[in-house]
């Protein structure tokens, strides 16, 4: 099922850009047949022609980038699933495994629904974790690839082969992760090497060997708190350095960074920056947030993600990445214009590299990936998170309200 119904646009007329330089002028964005922006100029007052989109003076932001999603296992669009798991990471994993066995493995329709939900909220690029385990093998990855392919390049996605059920504690999973990397997934995942596998050195050595051999990146879920998490960050940084994997490693969650004392944090962040180790956060409500100014001062790049939405881990979650950025800003007590604007940048332009996009700033030469919303400026868009009016990906209209 190719979504050939996504109309191609040759121009997006009369939209406003927030460049931070004061008054927001109306612009026309011209797009070539490859979906690339060719020019951005002051709007001319002509009615949009055939194949042109009338921006109606709405604010244009670069498309939102969801840097941490699980598009393979939501129950969105299906009857309500009561949450019955025990607490803690392993309790949730056991609950998910048990219910998945009863309900059946989520299929293509689930991933389609999740992607459509992301697009409806203005997302044009995604890095998604996809479960790889002994029951599922690599089937989940095939399903996600199929769902993404239906967008025919208009939606950008990178995949992390994710060992949700553990790595070393499930003999055979390392081989599956290696096989996934050999089929071209962009990253191999990991999960709390200390608390899940109870063998941090073993899990990390296995993951890093795959990365070093195949060229895949590493994107590891690290929920372990405080010094237990920081200790594993040390191990990750050691291996990143010794195997020459600078710029190839991401830490998802990394709660420990915000929990250790400031001196330990500064040292870790400096080392991470030097090795190009990035972070992704879902702006957890009941935990301290990644500290914006410390992250930026150190030069550690980070992006926002929705994590799983409406899944067997939690009934909560929507596809609204801007809502996650709002949650981050609000719970970090961010109020100044420059900081609010920076948070929007993290959700858009600065997040693009997490999905393999080199430039993402609505400039000539960039993909025509943008979202239109009725907001005064970037700050207003963040604090109100108004409905998304139009989503354009790769020069095609993916959603119109
Ligand atoms: Zn996750």
JSON list of C-alpha atoms and ligand atoms in Angstrom, two decimals, residues 68 70 221 253 307, ligand 1:
[
{"chain": "A", "resi": 68, "resn": "UNK", "atom": "CA", "xyz": [13.39, 7.93, 20.43]},
{"chain": "A", "resi": 70, "resn": "UNK", "atom": "CA", "xyz": [8.98, 2.45, 19.49]},
{"chain": "A", "resi": 221, "resn": "UNK", "atom": "CA", "xyz": [18.66, 2.36, 26.86]},
{"chain": "A", "resi": 253, "resn": "UNK", "atom": "CA", "xyz": [17.31, 8.22, 28.88]},
{"chain": "A", "resi": 307, "resn": "UNK", "atom": "CA", "xyz": [9.21, 6.67, 23.60]},
{"chain": "B", "resi": 1, "resn": "LIG", "atom": "ZN1", "xyz": [12.53, 3.42, 24.77]}
]
